[in-house]
Tab-separated table of C-alpha atoms and ligand atoms in Angstrom:
chain	number	residue	atom	x	y	z
X	92	UNK	CA	13.376	-50.007	72.532
X	93	UNK	CA	15.334	-52.267	70.212
X	94	UNK	CA	19.039	-51.532	69.973
X	95	UNK	CA	21.362	-52.939	67.325
X	96	UNK	CA	24.967	-52.796	68.453
X	97	UNK	CA	27.994	-53.122	66.182
X	98	UNK	CA	31.355	-53.813	67.810
X	99	UNK	CA	33.977	-52.474	65.394
X	100	UNK	CA	37.110	-53.781	67.105
X	101	UNK	CA	39.412	-56.105	65.152
X	102	UNK	CA	39.933	-57.880	68.498
X	103	UNK	CA	36.285	-58.933	68.456
X	104	UNK	CA	35.335	-60.757	71.638
X	105	UNK	CA	38.734	-60.075	73.182
X	106	UNK	CA	38.344	-56.327	72.860
X	107	UNK	CA	38.145	-53.366	75.188
X	108	UNK	CA	35.161	-52.285	73.117
X	109	UNK	CA	33.400	-55.463	74.214
X	110	UNK	CA	34.108	-54.720	77.876
X	111	UNK	CA	32.719	-51.172	77.641
X	112	UNK	CA	29.709	-52.342	75.647
X	113	UNK	CA	28.921	-54.986	78.253
X	114	UNK	CA	28.539	-52.287	80.879
X	115	UNK	CA	26.492	-50.102	78.559
X	116	UNK	CA	24.189	-52.985	77.613
X	117	UNK	CA	23.773	-54.113	81.228
X	118	UNK	CA	22.513	-50.626	82.000
X	119	UNK	CA	20.373	-50.510	78.864
X	120	UNK	CA	18.711	-53.816	79.754
X	121	UNK	CA	17.558	-52.606	83.172
X	122	UNK	CA	14.506	-51.411	81.274
X	123	UNK	CA	12.643	-54.696	80.812
X	124	UNK	CA	11.009	-53.634	77.571
X	125	UNK	CA	14.362	-53.189	75.865
X	126	UNK	CA	16.001	-55.712	73.566
X	127	UNK	CA	19.316	-55.734	71.756
X	128	UNK	CA	21.298	-57.491	69.077
X	129	UNK	CA	25.067	-57.487	68.902
X	130	UNK	CA	27.292	-57.986	65.852
X	131	UNK	CA	31.083	-58.182	65.589
X	132	UNK	CA	32.270	-56.377	62.489
X	133	UNK	CA	35.519	-58.335	62.518
X	134	UNK	CA	33.530	-61.224	61.056
X	135	UNK	CA	33.789	-59.653	57.614
X	136	UNK	CA	32.371	-62.709	55.899
X	137	UNK	CA	29.024	-61.773	57.498
X	138	UNK	CA	29.012	-58.324	55.908
X	139	UNK	CA	25.749	-58.921	54.021
X	140	UNK	CA	24.086	-59.865	57.301
X	141	UNK	CA	25.399	-56.641	58.868
X	142	UNK	CA	23.755	-54.542	56.166
X	143	UNK	CA	20.492	-56.393	56.724
X	144	UNK	CA	20.764	-55.862	60.475
X	145	UNK	CA	21.292	-52.155	59.913
X	146	UNK	CA	18.402	-51.984	57.480
X	147	UNK	CA	16.040	-53.557	59.992
X	148	UNK	CA	17.312	-51.626	63.012
X	149	UNK	CA	15.476	-48.936	64.947
X	150	UNK	CA	18.444	-47.646	66.923
X	151	UNK	CA	22.052	-48.353	66.029
X	152	UNK	CA	25.070	-48.066	68.283
X	153	UNK	CA	28.420	-48.364	66.528
X	154	UNK	CA	31.360	-48.665	68.926
X	155	UNK	CA	34.994	-48.912	67.907
X	156	UNK	CA	38.587	-48.181	68.965
X	157	UNK	CA	40.449	-45.231	67.521
X	158	UNK	CA	43.006	-46.507	65.004
X	159	UNK	CA	45.596	-44.036	63.700
X	160	UNK	CA	43.303	-41.154	64.606
X	161	UNK	CA	40.394	-42.665	62.740
X	162	UNK	CA	38.782	-46.109	62.567
X	163	UNK	CA	39.772	-49.748	62.005
X	164	UNK	CA	39.434	-51.052	58.449
X	165	UNK	CA	36.561	-53.351	59.432
X	166	UNK	CA	34.549	-50.290	60.452
X	167	UNK	CA	35.323	-48.432	57.224
X	168	UNK	CA	34.392	-51.530	55.229
X	169	UNK	CA	31.090	-51.703	57.095
X	170	UNK	CA	30.366	-48.017	56.497
X	171	UNK	CA	31.077	-48.390	52.790
X	172	UNK	CA	28.765	-51.386	52.604
X	173	UNK	CA	25.926	-49.094	53.754
X	174	UNK	CA	26.210	-46.873	50.695
X	175	UNK	CA	23.117	-48.369	48.986
X	176	UNK	CA	21.093	-47.304	52.051
X	177	UNK	CA	22.137	-43.633	51.863
X	178	UNK	CA	19.100	-41.394	52.258
X	179	UNK	CA	16.696	-44.357	52.464
X	180	UNK	CA	13.457	-43.603	54.237
X	181	UNK	CA	13.289	-45.439	57.554
X	182	UNK	CA	17.000	-45.603	58.276
X	183	UNK	CA	17.669	-46.069	62.002
X	184	UNK	CA	18.853	-43.449	64.464
X	185	UNK	CA	22.562	-43.805	65.075
X	186	UNK	CA	24.973	-43.110	67.923
X	187	UNK	CA	28.660	-43.882	68.338
X	188	UNK	CA	31.203	-44.776	70.992
X	189	UNK	CA	34.852	-44.116	70.188
X	190	UNK	CA	37.446	-45.279	72.699
X	191	UNK	CA	41.182	-44.880	72.501
X	192	UNK	CA	44.479	-45.526	74.153
X	193	UNK	CA	45.639	-41.940	74.531
X	194	UNK	CA	43.811	-40.366	77.445
X	195	UNK	CA	42.878	-37.067	75.772
X	196	UNK	CA	39.526	-36.827	74.010
X	197	UNK	CA	40.965	-34.382	71.486
X	198	UNK	CA	42.416	-37.313	69.512
X	199	UNK	CA	38.898	-38.498	68.689
X	200	UNK	CA	37.368	-35.126	67.789
X	201	UNK	CA	38.169	-35.424	64.064
X	202	UNK	CA	36.538	-38.795	63.677
X	203	UNK	CA	33.617	-37.454	65.716
X	204	UNK	CA	33.071	-34.763	63.060
X	205	UNK	CA	33.234	-37.433	60.367
X	206	UNK	CA	30.659	-39.574	62.195
X	207	UNK	CA	28.201	-36.707	62.439
X	208	UNK	CA	28.580	-36.107	58.703
X	209	UNK	CA	28.165	-39.817	58.078
X	210	UNK	CA	24.852	-39.865	59.933
X	211	UNK	CA	23.612	-36.961	57.831
X	212	UNK	CA	24.719	-38.634	54.587
X	213	UNK	CA	23.006	-41.874	55.544
X	214	UNK	CA	19.875	-39.977	56.474
X	215	UNK	CA	20.007	-41.256	60.068
X	216	UNK	CA	19.147	-39.127	63.070
X	217	UNK	CA	22.460	-38.503	64.845
X	218	UNK	CA	22.429	-39.370	68.537
X	219	UNK	CA	25.943	-38.178	69.253
X	220	UNK	CA	29.366	-39.669	69.856
X	221	UNK	CA	30.632	-40.730	73.260
X	222	UNK	CA	34.403	-40.455	73.549
X	223	UNK	CA	36.534	-42.234	76.118
X	224	UNK	CA	40.315	-42.130	76.197
X	225	UNK	CA	42.783	-44.103	78.288
X	226	UNK	CA	41.137	-47.430	77.605
X	227	UNK	CA	43.990	-49.646	76.328
X	228	UNK	CA	45.123	-50.713	79.777
X	229	UNK	CA	41.754	-52.099	80.918
X	230	UNK	CA	42.305	-55.521	79.359
X	231	UNK	CA	45.316	-56.348	81.486
X	232	UNK	CA	44.139	-54.566	84.628
X	233	UNK	CA	42.637	-56.481	87.564
X	234	UNK	CA	38.855	-56.098	87.807
X	235	UNK	CA	39.013	-54.371	91.214
X	236	UNK	CA	41.302	-51.665	89.840
X	237	UNK	CA	39.095	-51.119	86.812
X	238	UNK	CA	36.099	-50.784	89.136
X	239	UNK	CA	37.990	-48.150	91.116
X	240	UNK	CA	38.482	-46.078	87.991
X	241	UNK	CA	34.742	-45.558	87.874
X	242	UNK	CA	34.166	-45.389	84.154
X	243	UNK	CA	32.623	-48.855	83.943
X	244	UNK	CA	29.898	-47.512	86.192
X	245	UNK	CA	29.610	-44.483	83.925
X	246	UNK	CA	29.070	-46.736	80.900
X	247	UNK	CA	26.443	-48.630	82.867
X	248	UNK	CA	24.673	-45.382	83.770
X	249	UNK	CA	25.012	-44.164	80.193
X	250	UNK	CA	23.352	-47.357	78.929
X	251	UNK	CA	20.676	-47.145	81.590
X	252	UNK	CA	19.679	-43.606	80.699
X	253	UNK	CA	19.877	-44.445	76.983
X	254	UNK	CA	17.519	-47.334	77.652
X	255	UNK	CA	15.051	-44.937	79.261
X	256	UNK	CA	15.318	-41.876	77.029
X	257	UNK	CA	16.852	-43.067	73.764
X	258	UNK	CA	19.535	-40.389	74.206
X	259	UNK	CA	23.088	-40.263	75.502
X	260	UNK	CA	23.136	-38.454	78.830
X	261	UNK	CA	25.122	-35.289	78.074
X	262	UNK	CA	26.659	-34.931	81.535
X	263	UNK	CA	27.900	-38.548	81.650
X	264	UNK	CA	29.304	-38.246	78.124
X	265	UNK	CA	30.983	-34.962	79.031
X	266	UNK	CA	32.647	-36.508	82.087
X	267	UNK	CA	33.754	-39.607	80.179
X	268	UNK	CA	35.567	-37.443	77.649
X	269	UNK	CA	37.785	-35.822	80.312
X	270	UNK	CA	40.568	-34.857	79.963
X	271	UNK	CA	40.011	-33.067	76.680
X	272	UNK	CA	43.687	-32.150	76.638
X	273	UNK	CA	46.605	-32.642	79.027
X	274	UNK	CA	48.444	-29.702	80.504
X	275	UNK	CA	52.121	-29.485	79.498
X	276	UNK	CA	53.127	-31.027	82.821
X	277	UNK	CA	50.650	-33.919	82.520
X	278	UNK	CA	51.801	-34.474	78.955
X	279	UNK	CA	55.452	-34.867	79.986
X	280	UNK	CA	54.624	-37.151	82.887
X	281	UNK	CA	52.443	-39.298	80.613
X	282	UNK	CA	55.145	-39.374	78.000
X	283	UNK	CA	57.768	-40.436	80.485
X	284	UNK	CA	55.682	-43.138	82.116
X	285	UNK	CA	53.775	-44.506	79.117
X	286	UNK	CA	56.786	-44.553	76.821
X	287	UNK	CA	59.197	-46.128	79.230
X	288	UNK	CA	56.907	-48.611	80.888
X	289	UNK	CA	54.536	-49.522	78.088
X	290	UNK	CA	55.218	-48.459	74.498
X	291	UNK	CA	58.992	-48.867	74.339
X	292	UNK	CA	59.040	-52.394	75.806
X	293	UNK	CA	56.222	-53.290	73.389
X	294	UNK	CA	58.169	-51.898	70.426
X	295	UNK	CA	61.280	-53.773	71.529
X	296	UNK	CA	59.348	-56.993	71.926
X	297	UNK	CA	58.211	-56.639	68.316
X	298	UNK	CA	61.683	-55.595	67.080
X	299	UNK	CA	60.241	-52.261	65.963
X	300	UNK	CA	61.974	-49.936	68.434
X	301	UNK	CA	64.550	-48.685	65.905
X	302	UNK	CA	61.741	-47.758	63.533
X	303	UNK	CA	59.717	-45.750	66.037
X	304	UNK	CA	60.170	-42.465	64.177
X	305	UNK	CA	59.643	-43.974	60.720
X	306	UNK	CA	57.486	-41.922	58.352
X	307	UNK	CA	56.897	-44.285	55.445
X	308	UNK	CA	54.383	-41.984	53.757
X	309	UNK	CA	56.439	-38.808	53.852
X	310	UNK	CA	57.541	-37.913	50.325
X	311	UNK	CA	61.104	-36.649	50.278
X	312	UNK	CA	61.862	-34.198	47.467
A	72	FMN	C1	46.735	-50.261	64.655
A	72	FMN	C2	46.359	-49.468	65.873
A	72	FMN	C3	46.261	-48.108	65.797
A	72	FMN	C4	45.905	-47.358	66.933
A	72	FMN	N1	45.809	-46.000	66.841
A	72	FMN	C5	45.495	-45.264	67.938
A	72	FMN	C6	45.431	-43.837	67.868
A	72	FMN	O1	45.641	-43.217	66.831
A	72	FMN	N2	45.138	-43.161	69.010
A	72	FMN	C7	44.905	-43.794	70.207
A	72	FMN	O2	44.653	-43.121	71.199
A	72	FMN	N3	44.934	-45.152	70.286
A	72	FMN	C8	45.229	-45.892	69.184
A	72	FMN	N4	45.265	-47.258	69.260
A	72	FMN	C9	44.927	-47.907	70.535
A	72	FMN	C10	43.473	-48.417	70.589
A	72	FMN	O3	42.543	-47.424	70.248
A	72	FMN	C11	43.179	-48.872	72.017
A	72	FMN	O4	44.133	-49.808	72.394
A	72	FMN	C12	41.799	-49.454	72.166
A	72	FMN	O5	41.449	-49.499	73.537
A	72	FMN	C13	41.707	-50.852	71.573
A	72	FMN	O6	40.373	-51.276	71.703
A	72	FMN	P1	39.870	-52.726	71.297
A	72	FMN	O7	40.507	-53.698	72.269
A	72	FMN	O8	38.406	-52.642	71.464
A	72	FMN	O9	40.292	-52.984	69.891
A	72	FMN	C14	45.631	-48.008	68.160
A	72	FMN	C15	45.746	-49.400	68.224
A	72	FMN	C16	46.115	-50.127	67.113
A	72	FMN	C17	46.248	-51.624	67.215
């Protein structure tokens, strides 16, 4: 099987998406007959080459981080560049990985619905969307702690079974998406810890703390 992978993170090679994809691809490549190509959508000057890659692909995997409940601009730009291929005979099968900072999968369910529609509009067979929350911290976390979390292994297993069957394993994908939603208690604990130890210091560092409740797009009448 030939897999064409698009990494849609604006962080490119420094991204969490890259880390997750590495595990997926390592698993995928355990089947010796498999091959893959990998493109970084952040290199927007290569956008013509991306369209060509898509056009020639058999199986596409598009992986990206959730940005403001949807996708980074580089991903949207890529999707729009595929418009001439809409409904073309021979379009590849397509599957998606969406990973986010917030731990709950529910944040990614809207973009998941969009991605399914997108596959239909392109005329691609939809392979599904794998959702994984709670990913932001992996970049700064020591490797041993990340290994303990177990989801790197899950991405490896996901890639391995994809490399054998051409499908996302439903059980692995289901487990990766947990928790779908926090309980009220979990929500308050998360809020307390994440806000005080992570987000607020980050906002302060960027002199944006005072603007944390800003709603620049709200029209006041
Ligand atoms: C501009 C921006 C918007 C973001 N929006 C969301 C969001 O709506 N929900 C969420 O859970 N995470 C959000 N995140 C966090 C990223 O999804 C998360 O950090 C991800 O792991 C980054 O992956 P990457 O390193 O592959 O780019 C956002 C990050 C940025 C920079």
